[in-house]
Amino acid sequence: GRRFWAGSQCPKAPKYGYTYKEPLWIGAFSCVGAEVLILLIWVVYKYLREIPIRRMRHGESSGFTTGTASAAAAVSSEKITAKEKPADVESKTSKASSDDTGSESALLVKGFKNDFLGWIGFTSVLLVSVGWIVWIGFWVGDYYGTLGEADSLAHYDSGLLDETIIPIWLFALVWLIVCCIFQRRIRNFFRIECLPSEGAYVQIERELNEMKVSSASSKIVAYAKRIEDGFSKLTRSNFHVKTCRIERTPHTNLRYFNYMCTRYVLNEDTRQFLPYKFDLGVVNSQLRRHADGLTSEEALSRFELIGPNFISVYVPNFAVAFVLEMSQFFYLYQIMVMWIYFYWNYFILGVVDISIILLSALVKVFVSVRSELRIKRMAEHSEPCDIRRDGKWQTLSTIDLVPGDVFKITAGMHVPCDAAVLGGNIVADESSLTGEPLPIRKFPIRNDQGVFDQHGASKINTLFSGTMASQALPTTATDGSVSEATGLCLHTGTQTDKGQLIQDILFPQAISFIFDEQLRLVFCILVLYAIIVF
């Protein structure tokens, strides 16, 4: 045979490569190919099914927006009395958003229906997302020899293993980024779009308007801001997206959905979903005409239009809140980085970092859930209340109150709605709402033509939701008649001052500080650095 003498060069070890006919790669390519095929079939199928709605959208725009902050629609529905009308569609995202910026924020509403092929497509996306993580873990396990001998899947070539896991990690990261950007739209992507009035779900998009406390004057920072704005416009990530299930009222069979704690009811004439409010009158004498209350039929009709006088605040349990927190991009990206730590044999460091990540998430979830439970206790208040229905007093719950109801006011009672005082001697404690330390006396409205303005001259005649009646006594007129302490319900739920305050807490407006402006530049520098180094 061939001999090697001293000083001669040793032959190079043969370099192995993949034939890509290995069972492992055949399985991987089959999964990826199946997912691509499923997505292509769904895109073509969805395109064909949505041809009518695209033609309708280009032909007419009704039914696709709820309107703007100053828009109001007239209603002539036979189900609504002459005193009932849809509310002006106000921007409830934040009071500062409409008052400070002066911009009109529209809600874009799209309807969707479920489809069996869509369920298959959505399930495949979930499986592929999990599959990427398992796939990375598979190759990291091969590095440590947990699946057999170390580097056995890469023909015992550590260099080949490096060349394998890095592209897999990058593909998984790109998939993760895309899913995070469109996570609130993915489910509806695998549904068939239709008219909102005909769908089983509605997707509501609301543009997020940042309130800038201070802005950076640097041209570089401004350029980074333009890049971010362009990316946000391309991906529509500057919109808050919420999917709501369309439900029906039990008696009148009206279609509605709840968004930001407000009920939006389908108007059969305009085919739009709108929040409703009731015009009880603009002068004192008109409000006085409602002193005898409502009939049961009127109360039921109004109840189904505006919903219960109860602001329901959803607070997930700790386990669900933790899963939602960990599904955010920050934590998912950190976990992806930990795979690289594990692969490069920084196992202990990776375990420590993951422990810190999990601990910080647990602390944040604990504080968040506790704060939300406090808001829930503040918002979800109900107690027995005497309400005048059908000409007689009935003991019901404050949840049953609707605009136009007349109810008794008792000492120590938490006022359940915004109400006009009809009778009695009332002293209200408004410290919980306005911070006013001294009790304020409230007087009954007069039976005259004076304009009723609950935030202006008529504030002394108005009880606000969330305040407490410290004193409520009947009064005796000069003719000897006794007037009980009663109030006329004007607004309920999120249409009250308390409801709007809770909305501002639950759905705060984004605030941008100069730190946030400069952070965009830092992020751009890090991205460029990562691209150059890679």
Coordinates of C-alpha atoms in Angstrom, one line a residue:
G1 CA 0.0 0.0 0.0
R2 CA 0.9 3.7 0.0
R3 CA 3.4 4.8 2.6
F4 CA 3.8 8.1 4.4
W5 CA 7.3 9.2 5.4
A6 CA 8.2 11.7 8.1
G7 CA 7.6 15.2 7.0
S8 CA 5.0 14.2 4.4
Q9 CA 1.5 15.9 4.6
C10 CA -1.4 13.9 6.1
P11 CA -4.4 13.5 3.8
K12 CA -7.4 15.7 4.6
A13 CA -10.4 14.1 6.2
P14 CA -13.2 13.7 3.7
K15 CA -15.9 16.4 4.1
Y16 CA -19.4 15.0 4.3
G17 CA -22.6 16.6 3.1
Y18 CA -26.3 15.9 3.0
T19 CA -27.8 14.1 0.1
Y20 CA -31.1 15.4 1.3
K21 CA -32.5 11.9 0.8
E22 CA -32.1 11.2 4.5
P23 CA -35.4 10.4 6.2
L24 CA -35.0 13.4 8.4
W25 CA -34.8 15.8 5.5
I26 CA -37.5 14.1 3.5
G27 CA -39.9 14.5 6.5
A28 CA -38.9 18.2 6.9
F29 CA -39.3 19.0 3.2
S30 CA -42.7 17.2 3.2
C31 CA -44.0 19.3 6.1
V32 CA -42.8 22.5 4.5
G33 CA -44.2 21.6 1.1
A34 CA -47.5 20.6 2.6
E35 CA -47.8 23.9 4.4
V36 CA -46.9 25.9 1.3
L37 CA -49.6 23.9 -0.7
I38 CA -52.2 24.4 2.0
L39 CA -51.5 28.2 2.0
L40 CA -51.6 28.4 -1.8
I41 CA -54.9 26.5 -1.9
W42 CA -56.4 28.7 0.8
V43 CA -55.3 32.0 -0.8
V44 CA -56.9 31.0 -4.2
Y45 CA -60.0 29.7 -2.5
K46 CA -60.3 32.8 -0.3
Y47 CA -59.8 35.1 -3.3
L48 CA -62.6 33.4 -5.3
R49 CA -65.0 33.4 -2.3
E50 CA -64.4 37.1 -1.6
I51 CA -65.0 38.4 -5.1
P52 CA -68.5 39.6 -4.3
I53 CA -67.4 41.5 -1.2
R54 CA -64.5 43.2 -3.1
R55 CA -66.9 44.3 -5.8
M56 CA -69.3 45.7 -3.2
R57 CA -66.5 47.5 -1.3
H58 CA -65.4 49.2 -4.5
G59 CA -69.0 50.0 -5.5
E60 CA -70.3 51.3 -2.1
S61 CA -68.7 51.9 1.3
S62 CA -71.7 51.5 3.5
G63 CA -71.4 48.9 6.2
F64 CA -67.6 49.1 6.4
T65 CA -67.0 51.9 8.8
T66 CA -68.9 52.9 11.9
G67 CA -68.3 56.5 11.1
T68 CA -66.1 59.2 12.6
A69 CA -66.0 61.1 15.8
S70 CA -68.4 63.8 14.4
A71 CA -70.6 61.6 12.3
A72 CA -74.2 60.7 13.2
A73 CA -76.7 58.5 11.3
A74 CA -80.4 59.1 11.3
V75 CA -82.6 56.2 12.2
S76 CA -86.1 55.4 11.0
S77 CA -86.2 51.8 12.1
E78 CA -89.6 50.6 13.1
K79 CA -88.1 48.9 16.2
I80 CA -87.0 52.3 17.6
T81 CA -89.4 54.9 19.0
A82 CA -89.2 58.6 18.1
K83 CA -87.2 59.3 21.2
E84 CA -84.5 56.8 20.4
K85 CA -81.6 57.4 18.1
P86 CA -78.1 56.1 17.5
A87 CA -75.3 57.8 19.4
D88 CA -72.8 60.0 17.8
V89 CA -70.0 57.7 17.1
E90 CA -67.4 59.1 19.5
S91 CA -63.8 58.1 19.8
K92 CA -63.7 56.3 23.1
T93 CA -60.1 55.3 22.8
S94 CA -59.0 58.2 25.0
K95 CA -60.3 61.6 25.8
A96 CA -56.9 63.1 25.1
S97 CA -56.9 61.5 21.7
S98 CA -59.9 63.5 20.4
D99 CA -59.4 66.6 22.5
D100 CA -55.7 67.1 22.2
T101 CA -55.0 66.1 18.7
G102 CA -58.3 67.2 17.2
S103 CA -58.2 64.3 14.8
E104 CA -61.2 62.1 14.0
S105 CA -60.6 58.4 14.6
A106 CA -62.7 56.0 12.5
L107 CA -63.4 52.4 13.3
L108 CA -63.0 50.1 10.4
V109 CA -65.3 47.1 10.8
K110 CA -65.1 44.0 8.6
G111 CA -67.3 40.9 8.8
F112 CA -66.0 37.3 8.6
K113 CA -67.5 33.8 8.5
N114 CA -65.8 30.6 9.5
D115 CA -64.9 28.1 6.8
F116 CA -63.7 24.5 7.1
L117 CA -60.7 25.0 4.8
G118 CA -59.8 28.0 6.9
W119 CA -59.8 25.8 10.0
I120 CA -57.4 23.5 8.3
G121 CA -55.1 26.4 7.3
F122 CA -55.1 28.0 10.7
T123 CA -54.4 24.7 12.4
S124 CA -51.5 24.1 10.0
V125 CA -49.9 27.4 10.9
L126 CA -50.1 26.5 14.6
L127 CA -48.5 23.2 14.0
V128 CA -45.7 24.7 11.8
S129 CA -45.0 27.3 14.5
V130 CA -44.6 24.6 17.1
G131 CA -42.7 22.5 14.6
W132 CA -40.0 25.1 14.1
I133 CA -39.3 25.1 17.8
V134 CA -39.2 21.3 17.9
W135 CA -37.0 21.2 14.9
I136 CA -34.4 23.6 16.5
G137 CA -34.5 21.6 19.7
F138 CA -33.9 18.4 17.6
W139 CA -30.6 19.7 16.2
V140 CA -29.5 21.2 19.6
G141 CA -30.2 17.8 21.1
D142 CA -28.0 16.2 18.5
Y143 CA -25.2 18.5 19.5
Y144 CA -25.3 17.2 23.0
G145 CA -25.8 13.6 21.9
T146 CA -29.2 13.2 23.5
L147 CA -30.6 11.5 20.4
G148 CA -27.6 9.1 20.1
E149 CA -24.0 9.9 19.4
A150 CA -23.1 13.6 19.2
D151 CA -23.3 15.2 15.8
S152 CA -24.7 11.9 14.3
L153 CA -27.3 13.6 12.2
A154 CA -24.6 15.8 10.6
H155 CA -22.3 12.8 9.8
Y156 CA -20.3 13.6 12.9
D157 CA -19.2 16.9 11.4
S158 CA -19.5 19.8 13.8
G159 CA -18.9 22.3 11.0
L160 CA -21.8 20.8 9.0
L161 CA -24.0 21.0 12.1
D162 CA -23.2 24.7 12.4
E163 CA -24.1 25.2 8.8
T164 CA -27.4 23.4 9.4
I165 CA -28.7 24.9 12.6
I166 CA -28.0 28.6 11.8
P167 CA -30.2 28.7 8.7
I168 CA -32.9 26.7 10.5
W169 CA -32.8 29.2 13.4
L170 CA -33.1 32.2 11.0
F171 CA -36.0 30.7 9.1
A172 CA -37.8 30.0 12.4
L173 CA -37.1 33.6 13.6
V174 CA -38.5 35.1 10.4
W175 CA -41.6 32.9 10.7
L176 CA -41.9 34.0 14.4
I177 CA -41.6 37.7 13.4
V178 CA -44.3 37.5 10.7
C179 CA -46.7 35.7 13.1
C180 CA -46.1 38.3 15.8
I181 CA -46.7 41.2 13.4
F182 CA -50.0 39.7 12.1
Q183 CA -51.0 37.8 15.2
R184 CA -54.3 39.7 15.6
R185 CA -55.2 39.2 11.9
I186 CA -54.1 35.6 11.3
R187 CA -57.3 34.1 12.6
N188 CA -59.5 36.3 10.3
F189 CA -57.1 35.7 7.4
F190 CA -58.4 32.1 7.6
R191 CA -62.0 33.2 7.5
I192 CA -64.1 34.4 4.6
E193 CA -64.8 38.1 4.6
C194 CA -68.4 39.3 4.2
L195 CA -70.6 42.2 5.1
P196 CA -70.4 43.0 8.9
S197 CA -74.2 42.7 9.0
E198 CA -74.0 39.1 7.7
G199 CA -70.9 37.7 9.4
A200 CA -70.4 35.7 12.6
Y201 CA -67.5 37.8 13.6
V202 CA -66.4 41.4 13.1
Q203 CA -62.8 42.6 13.0
I204 CA -62.5 46.2 14.3
E205 CA -59.5 48.3 13.5
R206 CA -58.8 51.5 15.3
E207 CA -55.8 53.7 14.4
L208 CA -53.5 54.3 17.4
N209 CA -52.7 58.0 17.8
E210 CA -49.6 58.6 19.9
M211 CA -49.6 61.6 22.2
K212 CA -46.1 63.1 22.1
V213 CA -45.0 64.6 25.3
S214 CA -41.7 65.8 23.7
S215 CA -40.1 65.1 20.4
A216 CA -36.5 64.9 19.4
S217 CA -35.1 67.6 17.1
S218 CA -32.4 65.4 15.5
K219 CA -32.7 64.8 11.8
I220 CA -31.4 61.2 12.3
V221 CA -34.1 60.5 14.8
A222 CA -36.7 62.0 12.5
Y223 CA -35.5 59.8 9.7
A224 CA -35.7 56.7 11.9
K225 CA -39.3 57.8 12.8
R226 CA -40.2 58.0 9.1
I227 CA -38.8 54.5 8.5
E228 CA -40.9 53.2 11.4
D229 CA -44.0 55.0 10.0
G230 CA -43.4 53.5 6.6
F231 CA -43.1 50.0 8.1
S232 CA -46.3 50.6 10.2
K233 CA -48.2 51.7 7.2
L234 CA -47.0 48.7 5.2
T235 CA -48.0 46.2 7.9
R236 CA -50.8 48.2 9.4
S237 CA -49.2 47.6 12.8
N238 CA -50.3 51.1 13.9
F239 CA -53.9 49.9 14.2
H240 CA -55.4 48.2 17.2
V241 CA -57.2 45.1 15.9
K242 CA -59.9 43.3 17.9
T243 CA -62.1 40.5 16.8
C244 CA -65.6 40.3 18.4
R245 CA -68.3 37.7 18.1
I246 CA -71.7 38.9 16.8
E247 CA -74.5 37.9 19.2
R248 CA -78.3 38.3 19.2
T249 CA -80.6 39.8 21.8
P250 CA -83.0 37.3 23.2
H251 CA -86.3 39.1 22.6
T252 CA -85.9 41.4 19.6
N253 CA -83.3 39.3 17.9
L254 CA -81.0 42.3 17.2
R255 CA -77.5 41.6 16.1
Y256 CA -74.8 43.3 18.2
F257 CA -71.2 43.0 19.5
N258 CA -69.4 44.5 22.5
Y259 CA -66.3 46.6 21.8
M260 CA -64.4 48.5 24.5
C261 CA -67.2 47.7 27.0
T262 CA -69.8 49.4 24.7
R263 CA -72.6 47.6 22.8
Y264 CA -72.8 48.2 19.1
V265 CA -76.2 47.3 17.6
L266 CA -76.9 46.7 13.9
N267 CA -79.2 49.3 12.4
E268 CA -81.3 47.6 9.8
D269 CA -81.6 50.7 7.6
T270 CA -78.0 51.8 7.4
R271 CA -76.6 48.2 7.9
Q272 CA -74.1 49.7 10.3
F273 CA -73.2 48.8 13.9
L274 CA -73.7 51.8 16.1
P275 CA -73.8 52.5 19.8
Y276 CA -77.2 53.9 20.9
K277 CA -78.1 56.6 23.3
F278 CA -81.5 58.1 24.1
D279 CA -82.5 61.8 23.8
L280 CA -84.7 62.4 26.8
G281 CA -84.9 66.1 26.2
V282 CA -82.7 69.2 26.3
V283 CA -84.8 71.4 28.6
N284 CA -85.9 70.8 32.2
S285 CA -89.6 70.5 31.3
Q286 CA -88.9 67.7 28.8
L287 CA -87.1 65.7 31.5
R288 CA -89.9 66.3 33.9
R289 CA -92.3 64.5 31.6
H290 CA -90.5 61.3 32.3
A291 CA -91.3 61.5 36.0
D292 CA -93.6 58.5 35.9
G293 CA -91.0 56.2 34.5
L294 CA -91.2 53.6 31.7
T295 CA -93.3 50.7 30.9
S296 CA -91.8 47.2 30.9
E297 CA -91.9 47.0 27.1
E298 CA -90.1 50.3 26.7
A299 CA -87.5 49.3 29.3
L300 CA -86.9 45.9 27.6
S301 CA -86.5 47.6 24.2
R302 CA -84.0 50.0 25.5
F303 CA -82.2 47.4 27.5
E304 CA -81.5 45.3 24.4
L305 CA -80.3 48.4 22.5
I306 CA -77.7 49.7 25.0
G307 CA -77.1 46.6 27.1
P308 CA -77.0 46.2 30.9
N309 CA -75.9 49.0 33.2
F310 CA -72.8 47.1 34.1
I311 CA -69.3 47.5 32.8
S312 CA -67.9 44.0 32.5
V313 CA -64.1 43.9 32.8
Y314 CA -62.5 40.6 31.7
V315 CA -59.5 39.6 33.9
P316 CA -57.9 36.3 32.8
N317 CA -56.7 33.9 35.5
F318 CA -53.0 33.8 36.3
A319 CA -52.2 30.8 34.0
V320 CA -54.0 32.4 31.0
A321 CA -52.4 35.8 31.7
F322 CA -49.0 34.2 31.9
V323 CA -49.4 32.4 28.5
L324 CA -50.6 35.7 26.9
E325 CA -47.6 37.5 28.4
M326 CA -45.1 34.9 27.1
S327 CA -46.7 35.0 23.6
Q328 CA -45.4 38.5 23.2
F329 CA -42.5 39.0 20.7
F330 CA -40.1 40.2 23.4
Y331 CA -40.2 36.9 25.3
L332 CA -40.4 34.7 22.2
Y333 CA -37.3 36.4 20.8
Q334 CA -35.5 35.9 24.1
I335 CA -36.3 32.2 24.1
M336 CA -35.1 31.9 20.5
V337 CA -31.8 33.5 21.5
M338 CA -31.5 31.0 24.3
W339 CA -31.4 28.2 21.7
I340 CA -28.2 29.7 20.4
Y341 CA -26.8 29.8 23.9
F342 CA -27.6 26.2 24.4
Y343 CA -26.1 25.2 21.1
W344 CA -22.8 27.0 21.7
N345 CA -22.4 25.1 25.0
Y346 CA -23.4 28.1 27.2
F347 CA -25.9 25.8 28.9
I348 CA -25.6 27.2 32.5
L349 CA -25.8 30.8 31.2
G350 CA -28.9 29.9 29.1
V351 CA -30.6 28.4 32.1
V352 CA -29.9 31.5 34.2
D353 CA -31.2 33.8 31.5
I354 CA -34.4 31.8 31.0
S355 CA -34.9 31.8 34.8
I356 CA -34.6 35.6 34.8
I357 CA -37.0 35.9 31.9
L358 CA -39.6 33.6 33.5
L359 CA -39.3 35.4 36.8
S360 CA -39.7 38.9 35.3
A361 CA -42.8 37.6 33.4
L362 CA -44.3 36.1 36.5
V363 CA -43.8 39.4 38.5
K364 CA -45.3 41.4 35.7
V365 CA -48.3 39.1 35.3
F366 CA -48.9 39.1 39.1
V367 CA -48.9 42.9 39.3
S368 CA -51.0 43.3 36.1
V369 CA -53.7 40.8 37.3
R370 CA -53.9 42.4 40.7
S371 CA -54.3 45.8 39.2
E372 CA -57.0 44.6 36.8
L373 CA -58.9 43.0 39.6
R374 CA -59.0 46.3 41.4
I375 CA -60.4 47.9 38.3
K376 CA -62.9 45.1 38.0
R377 CA -64.1 45.7 41.5
M378 CA -64.5 49.4 40.8
A379 CA -66.3 48.9 37.6
E380 CA -68.6 45.9 38.3
H381 CA -70.8 47.4 41.0
S382 CA -74.5 46.5 41.4
E383 CA -77.0 46.6 44.2
P384 CA -80.8 46.4 44.7
C385 CA -82.7 49.5 43.6
D386 CA -86.4 50.6 43.5
I387 CA -87.3 51.4 39.9
R388 CA -90.6 52.8 38.8
R389 CA -92.0 50.6 36.0
D390 CA -95.6 50.4 34.7
G391 CA -96.6 53.2 37.2
K392 CA -95.5 51.3 40.3
W393 CA -92.3 50.8 42.3
Q394 CA -90.4 47.5 41.7
T395 CA -87.3 46.3 43.5
L396 CA -84.8 45.4 40.7
S397 CA -81.1 45.6 40.3
T398 CA -79.1 48.6 39.2
I399 CA -78.0 46.5 36.3
D400 CA -81.6 46.8 34.9
L401 CA -81.5 50.6 34.7
V402 CA -82.0 52.2 31.3
P403 CA -82.2 55.8 30.2
G404 CA -85.7 57.1 31.1
D405 CA -86.0 55.0 34.3
V406 CA -87.0 56.7 37.5
F407 CA -85.4 55.3 40.6
K408 CA -85.3 56.0 44.3
I409 CA -82.2 57.5 45.9
T410 CA -81.3 56.4 49.4
A411 CA -78.7 57.5 51.9
G412 CA -75.4 55.6 51.4
M413 CA -76.4 54.5 47.9
H414 CA -73.7 54.4 45.2
V415 CA -75.3 56.3 42.3
P416 CA -75.6 53.7 39.5
C417 CA -75.9 56.0 36.6
D418 CA -75.8 59.7 35.5
A419 CA -79.2 61.0 36.7
A420 CA -81.2 64.2 36.9
V421 CA -82.6 64.9 40.4
L422 CA -86.4 64.9 40.2
G423 CA -87.2 65.3 43.9
G424 CA -85.8 65.2 47.5
N425 CA -83.1 66.8 49.5
I426 CA -79.8 65.1 48.4
V427 CA -76.2 65.6 49.4
A428 CA -73.6 63.8 47.2
D429 CA -70.0 62.8 47.9
E430 CA -68.2 63.2 44.5
S431 CA -64.7 62.7 45.9
S432 CA -64.3 59.3 44.2
L433 CA -64.9 60.8 40.8
T434 CA -63.7 64.4 40.9
G435 CA -61.6 64.5 44.1
E436 CA -63.8 67.2 45.6
P437 CA -63.4 66.7 49.4
L438 CA -66.6 68.5 50.4
P439 CA -70.1 67.0 49.9
I440 CA -72.2 68.8 47.3
R441 CA -75.9 69.5 47.7
K442 CA -78.1 68.6 44.7
F443 CA -81.4 70.3 43.9
P444 CA -84.4 69.0 41.8
I445 CA -84.7 70.3 38.3
R446 CA -87.3 72.9 37.8
N447 CA -90.3 72.5 35.5
D448 CA -89.3 75.3 33.2
Q449 CA -87.7 75.9 29.8
G450 CA -84.1 76.1 31.1
V451 CA -81.5 74.2 29.1
F452 CA -80.3 71.1 31.0
D453 CA -76.5 70.8 30.8
Q454 CA -75.2 68.2 33.2
H455 CA -71.6 69.5 33.0
G456 CA -72.5 73.2 33.1
A457 CA -75.2 75.1 34.9
S458 CA -77.2 72.0 35.6
K459 CA -74.4 70.3 37.5
I460 CA -76.2 71.0 40.8
N461 CA -79.2 69.1 39.5
T462 CA -77.2 66.1 38.4
L463 CA -76.0 62.9 40.1
F464 CA -73.0 61.3 38.6
S465 CA -72.4 57.5 38.4
G466 CA -69.9 56.3 40.9
T467 CA -70.5 59.0 43.5
M468 CA -72.3 58.3 46.8
A469 CA -75.5 59.9 48.1
S470 CA -74.5 60.9 51.6
Q471 CA -78.0 62.2 52.4
A472 CA -81.3 61.6 50.7
L473 CA -84.4 62.9 52.4
P474 CA -88.0 63.6 51.1
T475 CA -89.1 67.2 50.8
T476 CA -92.5 68.7 51.6
A477 CA -94.0 71.3 49.3
T478 CA -96.1 74.3 50.5
D479 CA -99.3 72.4 49.6
G480 CA -98.3 69.6 51.9
S481 CA -97.3 67.1 49.2
V482 CA -94.2 65.0 49.9
S483 CA -91.6 64.5 47.2
E484 CA -89.4 61.4 47.6
A485 CA -85.7 61.5 46.7
T486 CA -85.8 60.3 43.1
G487 CA -83.7 60.6 40.0
L488 CA -84.2 60.2 36.2
C489 CA -81.6 57.9 34.6
L490 CA -79.9 59.8 31.8
H491 CA -76.9 57.6 30.8
T492 CA -75.7 54.2 31.8
G493 CA -72.6 52.0 31.2
T494 CA -69.8 53.6 29.3
Q495 CA -71.9 56.7 28.4
T496 CA -71.5 57.9 32.0
D497 CA -68.6 59.9 33.2
K498 CA -67.5 57.0 35.3
G499 CA -67.7 54.7 32.3
Q500 CA -65.6 56.9 30.2
L501 CA -63.0 57.1 33.0
I502 CA -62.9 53.3 33.2
Q503 CA -62.5 53.2 29.4
D504 CA -59.5 55.5 29.6
I505 CA -58.0 53.2 32.2
L506 CA -58.6 50.0 30.3
F507 CA -57.7 51.4 26.9
P508 CA -55.1 54.1 27.5
Q509 CA -53.7 56.3 24.8
A510 CA -50.1 55.6 23.8
I511 CA -47.7 58.3 25.0
S512 CA -44.4 58.9 23.3
F513 CA -41.5 60.5 25.3
I514 CA -38.2 61.6 23.9
F515 CA -36.7 58.4 25.2
D516 CA -39.0 56.5 22.8
E517 CA -38.0 58.7 19.9
Q518 CA -34.3 58.0 20.5
L519 CA -34.9 54.3 21.1
R520 CA -35.9 53.9 17.5
L521 CA -32.5 55.1 16.4
V522 CA -30.8 52.7 18.8
F523 CA -32.9 49.8 17.3
C524 CA -31.9 50.8 13.8
I525 CA -28.2 50.8 14.7
L526 CA -28.5 47.4 16.3
V527 CA -30.3 46.0 13.2
L528 CA -27.5 47.3 10.9
Y529 CA -24.8 45.9 13.2
A530 CA -26.5 42.5 13.2
I531 CA -26.7 42.5 9.4
I532 CA -23.0 43.5 9.0
V533 CA -21.7 41.0 11.5
F534 CA -23.7 38.2 10.2

